[in-house]
PDB file of N, CA and C in Angstrom:
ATOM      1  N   UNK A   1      60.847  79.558  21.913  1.00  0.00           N
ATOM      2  CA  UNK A   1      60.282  80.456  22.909  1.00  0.00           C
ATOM      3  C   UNK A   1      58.919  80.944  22.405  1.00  0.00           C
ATOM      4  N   UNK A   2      58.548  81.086  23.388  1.00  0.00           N
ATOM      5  CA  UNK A   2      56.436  81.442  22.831  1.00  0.00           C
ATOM      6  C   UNK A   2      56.405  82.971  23.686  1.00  0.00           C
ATOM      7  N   UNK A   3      55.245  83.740  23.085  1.00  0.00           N
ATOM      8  CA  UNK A   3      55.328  84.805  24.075  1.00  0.00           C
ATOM      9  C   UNK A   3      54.024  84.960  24.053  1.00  0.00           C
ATOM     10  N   UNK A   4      53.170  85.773  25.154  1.00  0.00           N
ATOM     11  CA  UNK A   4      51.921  85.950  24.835  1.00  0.00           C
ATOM     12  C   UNK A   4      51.910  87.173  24.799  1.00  0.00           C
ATOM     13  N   UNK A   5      51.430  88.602  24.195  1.00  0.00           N
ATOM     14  CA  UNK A   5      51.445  89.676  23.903  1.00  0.00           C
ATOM     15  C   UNK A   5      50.099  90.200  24.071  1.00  0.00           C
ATOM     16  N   UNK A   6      50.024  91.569  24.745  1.00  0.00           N
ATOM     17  CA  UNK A   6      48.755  92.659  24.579  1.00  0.00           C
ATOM     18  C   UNK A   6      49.053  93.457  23.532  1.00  0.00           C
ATOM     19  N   UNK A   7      48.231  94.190  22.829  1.00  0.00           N
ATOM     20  CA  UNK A   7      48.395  95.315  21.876  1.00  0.00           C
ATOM     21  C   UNK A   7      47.649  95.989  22.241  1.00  0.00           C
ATOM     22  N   UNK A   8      47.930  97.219  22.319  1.00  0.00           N
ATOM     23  CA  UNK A   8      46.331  98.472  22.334  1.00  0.00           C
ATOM     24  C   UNK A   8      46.102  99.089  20.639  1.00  0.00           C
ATOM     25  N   UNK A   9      45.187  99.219  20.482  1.00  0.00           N
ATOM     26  CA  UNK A   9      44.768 100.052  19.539  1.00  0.00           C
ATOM     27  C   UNK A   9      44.647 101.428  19.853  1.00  0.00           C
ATOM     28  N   UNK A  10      45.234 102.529  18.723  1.00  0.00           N
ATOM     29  CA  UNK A  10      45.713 103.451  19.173  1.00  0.00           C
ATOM     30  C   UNK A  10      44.543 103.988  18.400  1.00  0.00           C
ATOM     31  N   UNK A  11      43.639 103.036  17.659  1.00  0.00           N
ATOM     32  CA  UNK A  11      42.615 104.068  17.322  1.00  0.00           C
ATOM     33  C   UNK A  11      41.210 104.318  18.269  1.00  0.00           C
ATOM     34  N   UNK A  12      40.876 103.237  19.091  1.00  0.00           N
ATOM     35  CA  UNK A  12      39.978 103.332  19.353  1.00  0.00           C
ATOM     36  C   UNK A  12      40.505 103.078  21.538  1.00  0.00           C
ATOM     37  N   UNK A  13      41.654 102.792  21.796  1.00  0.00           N
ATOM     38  CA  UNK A  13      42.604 101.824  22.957  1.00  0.00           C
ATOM     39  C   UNK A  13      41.530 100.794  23.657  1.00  0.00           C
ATOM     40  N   UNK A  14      41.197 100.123  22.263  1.00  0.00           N
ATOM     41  CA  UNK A  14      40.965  98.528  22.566  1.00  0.00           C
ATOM     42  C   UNK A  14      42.076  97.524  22.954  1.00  0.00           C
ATOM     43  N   UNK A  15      42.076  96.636  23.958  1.00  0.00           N
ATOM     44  CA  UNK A  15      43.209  95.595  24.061  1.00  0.00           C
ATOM     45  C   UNK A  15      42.791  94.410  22.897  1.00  0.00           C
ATOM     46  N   UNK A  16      44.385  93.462  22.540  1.00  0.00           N
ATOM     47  CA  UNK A  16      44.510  92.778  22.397  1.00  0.00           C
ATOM     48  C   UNK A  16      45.231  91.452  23.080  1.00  0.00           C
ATOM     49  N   UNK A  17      45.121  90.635  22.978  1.00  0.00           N
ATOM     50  CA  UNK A  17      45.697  89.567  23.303  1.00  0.00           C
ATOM     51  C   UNK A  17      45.800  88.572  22.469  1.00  0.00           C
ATOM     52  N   UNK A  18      47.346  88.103  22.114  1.00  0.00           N
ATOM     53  CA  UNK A  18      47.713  87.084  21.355  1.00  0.00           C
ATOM     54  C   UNK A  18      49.168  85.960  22.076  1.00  0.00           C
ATOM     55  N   UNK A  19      49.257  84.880  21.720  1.00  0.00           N
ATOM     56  CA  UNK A  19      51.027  84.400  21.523  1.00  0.00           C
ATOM     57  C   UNK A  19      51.205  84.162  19.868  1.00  0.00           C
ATOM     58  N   UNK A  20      52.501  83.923  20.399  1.00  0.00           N
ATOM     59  CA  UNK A  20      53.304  83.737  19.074  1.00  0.00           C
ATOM     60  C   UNK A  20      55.108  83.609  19.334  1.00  0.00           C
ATOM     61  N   UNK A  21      55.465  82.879  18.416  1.00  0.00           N
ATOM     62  CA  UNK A  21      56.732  82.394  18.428  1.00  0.00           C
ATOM     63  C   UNK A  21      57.926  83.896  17.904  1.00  0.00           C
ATOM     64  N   UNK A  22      56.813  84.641  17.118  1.00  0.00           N
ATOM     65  CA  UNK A  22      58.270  86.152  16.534  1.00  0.00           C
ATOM     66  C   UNK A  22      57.696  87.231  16.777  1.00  0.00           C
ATOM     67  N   UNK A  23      57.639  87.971  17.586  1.00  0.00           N
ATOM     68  CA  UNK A  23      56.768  88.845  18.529  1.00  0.00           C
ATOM     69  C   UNK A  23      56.765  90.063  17.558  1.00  0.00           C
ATOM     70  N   UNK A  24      58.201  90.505  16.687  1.00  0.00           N
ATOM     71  CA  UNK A  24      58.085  91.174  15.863  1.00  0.00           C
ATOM     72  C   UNK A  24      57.074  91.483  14.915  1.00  0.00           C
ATOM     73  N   UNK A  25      57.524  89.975  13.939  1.00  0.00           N
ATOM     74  CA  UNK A  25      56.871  89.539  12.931  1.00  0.00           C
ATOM     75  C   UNK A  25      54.952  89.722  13.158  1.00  0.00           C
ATOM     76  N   UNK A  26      54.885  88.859  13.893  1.00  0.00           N
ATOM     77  CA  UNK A  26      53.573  89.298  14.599  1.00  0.00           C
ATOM     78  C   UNK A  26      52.754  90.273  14.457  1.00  0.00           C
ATOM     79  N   UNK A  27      53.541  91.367  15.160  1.00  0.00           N
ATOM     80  CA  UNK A  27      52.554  92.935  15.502  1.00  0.00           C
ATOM     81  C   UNK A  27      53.098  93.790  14.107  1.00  0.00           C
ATOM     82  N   UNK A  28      53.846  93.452  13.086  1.00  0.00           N
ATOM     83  CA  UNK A  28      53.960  94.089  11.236  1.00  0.00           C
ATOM     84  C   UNK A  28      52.765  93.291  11.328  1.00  0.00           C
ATOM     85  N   UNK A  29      52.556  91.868  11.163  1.00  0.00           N
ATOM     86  CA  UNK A  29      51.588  91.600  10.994  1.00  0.00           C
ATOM     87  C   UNK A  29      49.943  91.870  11.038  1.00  0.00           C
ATOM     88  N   UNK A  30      49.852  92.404  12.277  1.00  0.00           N
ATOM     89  CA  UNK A  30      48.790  92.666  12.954  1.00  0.00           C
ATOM     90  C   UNK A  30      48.458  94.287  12.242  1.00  0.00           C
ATOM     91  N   UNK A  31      49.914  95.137  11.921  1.00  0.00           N
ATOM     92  CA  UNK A  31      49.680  96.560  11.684  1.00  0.00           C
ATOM     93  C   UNK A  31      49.358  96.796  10.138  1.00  0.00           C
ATOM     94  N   UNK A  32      50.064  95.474   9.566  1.00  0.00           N
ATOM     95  CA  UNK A  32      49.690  95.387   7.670  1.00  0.00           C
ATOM     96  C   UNK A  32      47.905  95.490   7.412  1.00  0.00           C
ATOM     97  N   UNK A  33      47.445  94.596   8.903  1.00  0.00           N
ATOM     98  CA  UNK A  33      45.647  94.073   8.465  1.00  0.00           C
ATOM     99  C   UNK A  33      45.548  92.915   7.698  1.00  0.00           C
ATOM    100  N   UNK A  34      46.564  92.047   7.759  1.00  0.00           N
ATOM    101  CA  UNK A  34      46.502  90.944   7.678  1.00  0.00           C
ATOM    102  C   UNK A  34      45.818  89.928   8.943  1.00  0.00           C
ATOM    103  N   UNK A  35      45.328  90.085   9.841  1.00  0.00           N
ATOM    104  CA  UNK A  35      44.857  89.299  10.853  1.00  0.00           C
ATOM    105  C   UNK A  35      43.521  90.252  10.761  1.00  0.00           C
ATOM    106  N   UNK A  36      42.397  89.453  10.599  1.00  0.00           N
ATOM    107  CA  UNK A  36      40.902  89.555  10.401  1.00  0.00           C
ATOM    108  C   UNK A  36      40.655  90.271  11.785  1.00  0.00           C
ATOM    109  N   UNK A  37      40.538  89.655  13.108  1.00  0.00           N
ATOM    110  CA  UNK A  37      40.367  90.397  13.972  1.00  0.00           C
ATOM    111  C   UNK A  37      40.595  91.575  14.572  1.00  0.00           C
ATOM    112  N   UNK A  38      42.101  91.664  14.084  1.00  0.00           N
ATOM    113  CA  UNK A  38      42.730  93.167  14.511  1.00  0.00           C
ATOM    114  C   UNK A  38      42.711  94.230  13.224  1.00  0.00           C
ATOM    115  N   UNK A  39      42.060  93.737  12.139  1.00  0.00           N
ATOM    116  CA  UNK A  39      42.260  94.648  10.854  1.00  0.00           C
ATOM    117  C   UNK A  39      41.551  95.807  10.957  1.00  0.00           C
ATOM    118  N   UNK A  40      40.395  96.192  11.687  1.00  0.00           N
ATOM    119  CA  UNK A  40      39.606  97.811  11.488  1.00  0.00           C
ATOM    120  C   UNK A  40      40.044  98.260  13.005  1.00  0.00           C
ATOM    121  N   UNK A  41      40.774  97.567  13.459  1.00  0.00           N
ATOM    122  CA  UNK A  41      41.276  98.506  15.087  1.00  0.00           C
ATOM    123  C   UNK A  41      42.857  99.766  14.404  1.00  0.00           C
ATOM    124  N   UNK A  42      43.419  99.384  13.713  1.00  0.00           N
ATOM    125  CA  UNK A  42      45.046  99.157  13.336  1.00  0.00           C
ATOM    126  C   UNK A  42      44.873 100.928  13.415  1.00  0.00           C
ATOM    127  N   UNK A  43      46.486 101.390  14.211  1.00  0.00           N
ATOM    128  CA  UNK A  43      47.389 100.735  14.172  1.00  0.00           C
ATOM    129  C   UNK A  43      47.194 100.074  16.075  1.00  0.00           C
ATOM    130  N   UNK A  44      48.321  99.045  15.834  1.00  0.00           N
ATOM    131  CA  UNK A  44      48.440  98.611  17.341  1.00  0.00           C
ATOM    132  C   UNK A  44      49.986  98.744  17.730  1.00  0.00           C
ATOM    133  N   UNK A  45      49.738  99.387  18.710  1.00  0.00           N
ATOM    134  CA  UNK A  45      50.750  99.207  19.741  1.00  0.00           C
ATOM    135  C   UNK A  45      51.047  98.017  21.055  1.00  0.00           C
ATOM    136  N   UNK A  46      52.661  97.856  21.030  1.00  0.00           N
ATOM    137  CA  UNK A  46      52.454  96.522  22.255  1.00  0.00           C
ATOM    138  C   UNK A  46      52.672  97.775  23.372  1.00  0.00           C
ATOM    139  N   UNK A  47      51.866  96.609  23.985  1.00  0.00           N
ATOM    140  CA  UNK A  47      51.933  97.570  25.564  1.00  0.00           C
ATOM    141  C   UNK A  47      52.403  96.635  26.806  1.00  0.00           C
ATOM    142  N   UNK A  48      52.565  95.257  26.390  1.00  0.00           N
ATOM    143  CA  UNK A  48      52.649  94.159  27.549  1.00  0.00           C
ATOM    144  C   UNK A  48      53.386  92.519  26.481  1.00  0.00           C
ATOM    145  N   UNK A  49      54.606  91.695  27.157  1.00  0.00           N
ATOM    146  CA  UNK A  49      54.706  90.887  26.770  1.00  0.00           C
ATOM    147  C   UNK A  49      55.102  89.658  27.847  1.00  0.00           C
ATOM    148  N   UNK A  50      54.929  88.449  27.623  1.00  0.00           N
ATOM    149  CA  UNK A  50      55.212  87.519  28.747  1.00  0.00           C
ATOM    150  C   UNK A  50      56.267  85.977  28.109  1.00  0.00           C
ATOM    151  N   UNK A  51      57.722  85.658  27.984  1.00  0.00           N
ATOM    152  CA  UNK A  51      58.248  84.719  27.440  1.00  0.00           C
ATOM    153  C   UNK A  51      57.554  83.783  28.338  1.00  0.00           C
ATOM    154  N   UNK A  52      57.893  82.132  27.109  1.00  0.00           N
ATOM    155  CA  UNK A  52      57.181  81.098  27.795  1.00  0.00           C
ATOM    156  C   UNK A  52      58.266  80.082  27.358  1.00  0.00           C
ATOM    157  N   UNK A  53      58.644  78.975  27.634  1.00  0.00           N
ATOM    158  CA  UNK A  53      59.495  78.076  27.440  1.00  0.00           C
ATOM    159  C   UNK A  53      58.529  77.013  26.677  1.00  0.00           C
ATOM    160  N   UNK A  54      57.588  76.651  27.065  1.00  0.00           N
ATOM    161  CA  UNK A  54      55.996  75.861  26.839  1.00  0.00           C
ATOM    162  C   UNK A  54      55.433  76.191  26.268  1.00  0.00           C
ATOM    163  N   UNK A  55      54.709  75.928  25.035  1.00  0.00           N
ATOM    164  CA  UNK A  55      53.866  75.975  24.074  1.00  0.00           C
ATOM    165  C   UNK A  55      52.656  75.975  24.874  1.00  0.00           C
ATOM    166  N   UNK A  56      52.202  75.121  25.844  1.00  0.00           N
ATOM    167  CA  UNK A  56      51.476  74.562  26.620  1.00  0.00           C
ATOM    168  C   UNK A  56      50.457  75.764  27.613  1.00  0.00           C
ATOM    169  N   UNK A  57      52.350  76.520  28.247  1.00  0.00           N
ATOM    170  CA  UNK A  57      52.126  77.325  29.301  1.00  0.00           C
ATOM    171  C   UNK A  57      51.839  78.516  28.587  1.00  0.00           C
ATOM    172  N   UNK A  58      52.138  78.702  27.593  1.00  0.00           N
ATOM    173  CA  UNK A  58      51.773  80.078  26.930  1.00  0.00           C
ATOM    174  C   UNK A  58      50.023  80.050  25.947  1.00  0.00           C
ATOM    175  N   UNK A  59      50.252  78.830  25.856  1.00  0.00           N
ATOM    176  CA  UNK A  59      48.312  79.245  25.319  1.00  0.00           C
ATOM    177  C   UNK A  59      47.374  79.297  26.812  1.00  0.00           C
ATOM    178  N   UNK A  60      47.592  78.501  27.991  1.00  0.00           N
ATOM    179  CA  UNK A  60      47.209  79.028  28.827  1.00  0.00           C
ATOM    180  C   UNK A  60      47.272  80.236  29.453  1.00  0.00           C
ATOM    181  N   UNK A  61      47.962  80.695  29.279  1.00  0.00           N
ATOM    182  CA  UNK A  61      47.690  82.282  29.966  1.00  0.00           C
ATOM    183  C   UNK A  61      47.134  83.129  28.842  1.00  0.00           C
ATOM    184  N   UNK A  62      47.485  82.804  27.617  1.00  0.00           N
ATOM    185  CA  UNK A  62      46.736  83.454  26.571  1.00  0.00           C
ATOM    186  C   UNK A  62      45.461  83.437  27.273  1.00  0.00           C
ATOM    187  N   UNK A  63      44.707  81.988  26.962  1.00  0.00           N
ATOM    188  CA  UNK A  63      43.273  81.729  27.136  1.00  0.00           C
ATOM    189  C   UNK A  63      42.740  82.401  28.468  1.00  0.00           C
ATOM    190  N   UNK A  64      43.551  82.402  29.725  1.00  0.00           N
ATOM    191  CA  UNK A  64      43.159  83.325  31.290  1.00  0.00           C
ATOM    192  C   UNK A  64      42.988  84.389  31.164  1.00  0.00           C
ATOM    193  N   UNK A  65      43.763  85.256  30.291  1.00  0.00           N
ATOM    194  CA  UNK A  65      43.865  87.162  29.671  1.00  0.00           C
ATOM    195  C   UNK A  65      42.966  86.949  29.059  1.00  0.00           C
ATOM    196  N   UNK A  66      41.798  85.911  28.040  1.00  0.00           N
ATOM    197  CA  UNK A  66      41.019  86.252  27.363  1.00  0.00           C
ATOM    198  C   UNK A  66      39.971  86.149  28.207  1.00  0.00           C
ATOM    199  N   UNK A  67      39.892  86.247  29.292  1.00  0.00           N
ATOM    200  CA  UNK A  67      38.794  85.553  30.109  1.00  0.00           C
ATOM    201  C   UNK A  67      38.112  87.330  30.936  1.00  0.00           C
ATOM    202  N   UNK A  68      36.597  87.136  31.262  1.00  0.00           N
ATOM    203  CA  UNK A  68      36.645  88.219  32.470  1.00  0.00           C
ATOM    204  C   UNK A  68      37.541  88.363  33.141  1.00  0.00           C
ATOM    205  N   UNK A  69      37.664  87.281  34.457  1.00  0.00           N
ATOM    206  CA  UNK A  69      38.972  87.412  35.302  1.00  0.00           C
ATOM    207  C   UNK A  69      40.069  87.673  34.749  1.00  0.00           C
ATOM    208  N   UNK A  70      40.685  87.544  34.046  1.00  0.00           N
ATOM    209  CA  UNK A  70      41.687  87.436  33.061  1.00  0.00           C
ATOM    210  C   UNK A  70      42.197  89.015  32.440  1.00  0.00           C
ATOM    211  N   UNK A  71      41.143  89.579  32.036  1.00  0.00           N
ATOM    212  CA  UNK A  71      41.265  91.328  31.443  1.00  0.00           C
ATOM    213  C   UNK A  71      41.339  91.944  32.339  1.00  0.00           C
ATOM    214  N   UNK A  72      40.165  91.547  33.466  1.00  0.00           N
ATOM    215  CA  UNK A  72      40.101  92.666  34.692  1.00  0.00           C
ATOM    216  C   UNK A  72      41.808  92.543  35.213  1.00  0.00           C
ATOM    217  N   UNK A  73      42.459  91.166  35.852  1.00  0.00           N
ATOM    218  CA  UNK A  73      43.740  91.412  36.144  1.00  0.00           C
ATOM    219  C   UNK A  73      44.635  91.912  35.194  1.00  0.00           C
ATOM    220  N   UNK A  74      44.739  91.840  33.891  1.00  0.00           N
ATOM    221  CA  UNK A  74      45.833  92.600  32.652  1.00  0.00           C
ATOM    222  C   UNK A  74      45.358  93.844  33.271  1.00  0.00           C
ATOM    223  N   UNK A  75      44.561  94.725  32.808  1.00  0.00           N
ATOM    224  CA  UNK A  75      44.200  96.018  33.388  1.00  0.00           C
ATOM    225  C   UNK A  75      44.460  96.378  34.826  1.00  0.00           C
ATOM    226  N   UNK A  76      44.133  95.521  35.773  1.00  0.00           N
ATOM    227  CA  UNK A  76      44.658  95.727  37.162  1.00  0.00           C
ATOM    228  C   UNK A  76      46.483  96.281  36.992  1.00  0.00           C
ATOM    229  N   UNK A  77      47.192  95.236  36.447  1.00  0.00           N
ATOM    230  CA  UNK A  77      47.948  94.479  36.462  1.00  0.00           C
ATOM    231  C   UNK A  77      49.107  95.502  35.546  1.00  0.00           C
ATOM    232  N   UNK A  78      48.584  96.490  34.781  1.00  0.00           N
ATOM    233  CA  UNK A  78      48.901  97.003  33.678  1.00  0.00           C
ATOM    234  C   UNK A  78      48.518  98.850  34.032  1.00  0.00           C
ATOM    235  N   UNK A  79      47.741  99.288  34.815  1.00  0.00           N
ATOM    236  CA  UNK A  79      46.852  99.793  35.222  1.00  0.00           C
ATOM    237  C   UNK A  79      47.652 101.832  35.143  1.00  0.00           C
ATOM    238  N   UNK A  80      48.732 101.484  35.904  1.00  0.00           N
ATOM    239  CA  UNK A  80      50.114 102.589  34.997  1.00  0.00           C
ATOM    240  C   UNK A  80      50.118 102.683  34.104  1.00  0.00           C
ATOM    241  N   UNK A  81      50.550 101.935  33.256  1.00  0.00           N
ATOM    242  CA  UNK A  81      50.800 101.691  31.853  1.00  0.00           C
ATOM    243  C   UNK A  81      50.159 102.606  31.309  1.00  0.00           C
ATOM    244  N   UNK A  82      48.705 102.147  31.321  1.00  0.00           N
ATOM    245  CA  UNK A  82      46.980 101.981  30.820  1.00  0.00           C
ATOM    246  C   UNK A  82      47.042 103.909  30.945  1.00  0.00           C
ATOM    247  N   UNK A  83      47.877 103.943  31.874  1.00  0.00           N
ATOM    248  CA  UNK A  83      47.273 105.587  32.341  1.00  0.00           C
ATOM    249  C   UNK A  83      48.346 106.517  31.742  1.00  0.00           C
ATOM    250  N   UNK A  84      49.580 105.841  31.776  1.00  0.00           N
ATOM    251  CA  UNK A  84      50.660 106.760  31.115  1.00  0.00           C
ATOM    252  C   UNK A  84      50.612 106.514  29.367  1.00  0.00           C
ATOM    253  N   UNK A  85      50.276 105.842  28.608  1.00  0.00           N
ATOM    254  CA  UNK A  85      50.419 105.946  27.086  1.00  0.00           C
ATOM    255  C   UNK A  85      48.610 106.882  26.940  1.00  0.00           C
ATOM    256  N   UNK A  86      49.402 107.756  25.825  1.00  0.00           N
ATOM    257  CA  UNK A  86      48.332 108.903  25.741  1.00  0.00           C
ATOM    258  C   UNK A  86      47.406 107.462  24.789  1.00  0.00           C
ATOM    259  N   UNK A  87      46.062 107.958  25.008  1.00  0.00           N
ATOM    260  CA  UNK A  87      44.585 107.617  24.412  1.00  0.00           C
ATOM    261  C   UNK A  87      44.248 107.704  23.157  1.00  0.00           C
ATOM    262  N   UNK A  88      44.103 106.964  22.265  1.00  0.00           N
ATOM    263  CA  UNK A  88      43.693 107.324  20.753  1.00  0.00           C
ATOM    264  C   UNK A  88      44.816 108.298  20.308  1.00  0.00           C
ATOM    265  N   UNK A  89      45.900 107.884  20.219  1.00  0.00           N
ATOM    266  CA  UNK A  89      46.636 109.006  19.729  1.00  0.00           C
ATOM    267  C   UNK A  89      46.717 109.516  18.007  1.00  0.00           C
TER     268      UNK A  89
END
């Protein structure tokens, strides 16, 4: 199973977007600062996840969420969420 995952950063509530096969494992990962990109945002919170059966189908929607069109709908899409978890906490 593949999943593609958002994280917010609770320091600054930057999004992320990733997949990955241990969704857990992953976001320890992401919160240790072991992943270069997410290391001066930390800590992250998930805020959004999507299972995939397809390796295939899940880097594609990765790659669509990384896109303009793509954020604007996560945020559309997410847009509650976005408004109910407090800001830089």
């Amino acid at each position: 199973m593949f999943t593609v995952y958002v994280l917010r950063s609770q320091q600054n509530d930057q999004l992320y977007v990733g997949y990955t096969t241990d969704l857990k494992q992953r976001l320890e990962t992401h919160n240790k600062g072991s992943v270069t990109s997410t290391k001066a945002k930390r800590p992250w919170k998930l805020i959004f996840a999507e299972a995939y059966i397809s390796q295939d189908d899940a880097l594609r929607r990765e790659k669509y969420l990384k896109t303009t069109q793509g954020k604007g709908a996560l945020k559309h899409m997410l847009r509650e969420t976005l408004k109910a978890i407090p800001q830089s906490q």
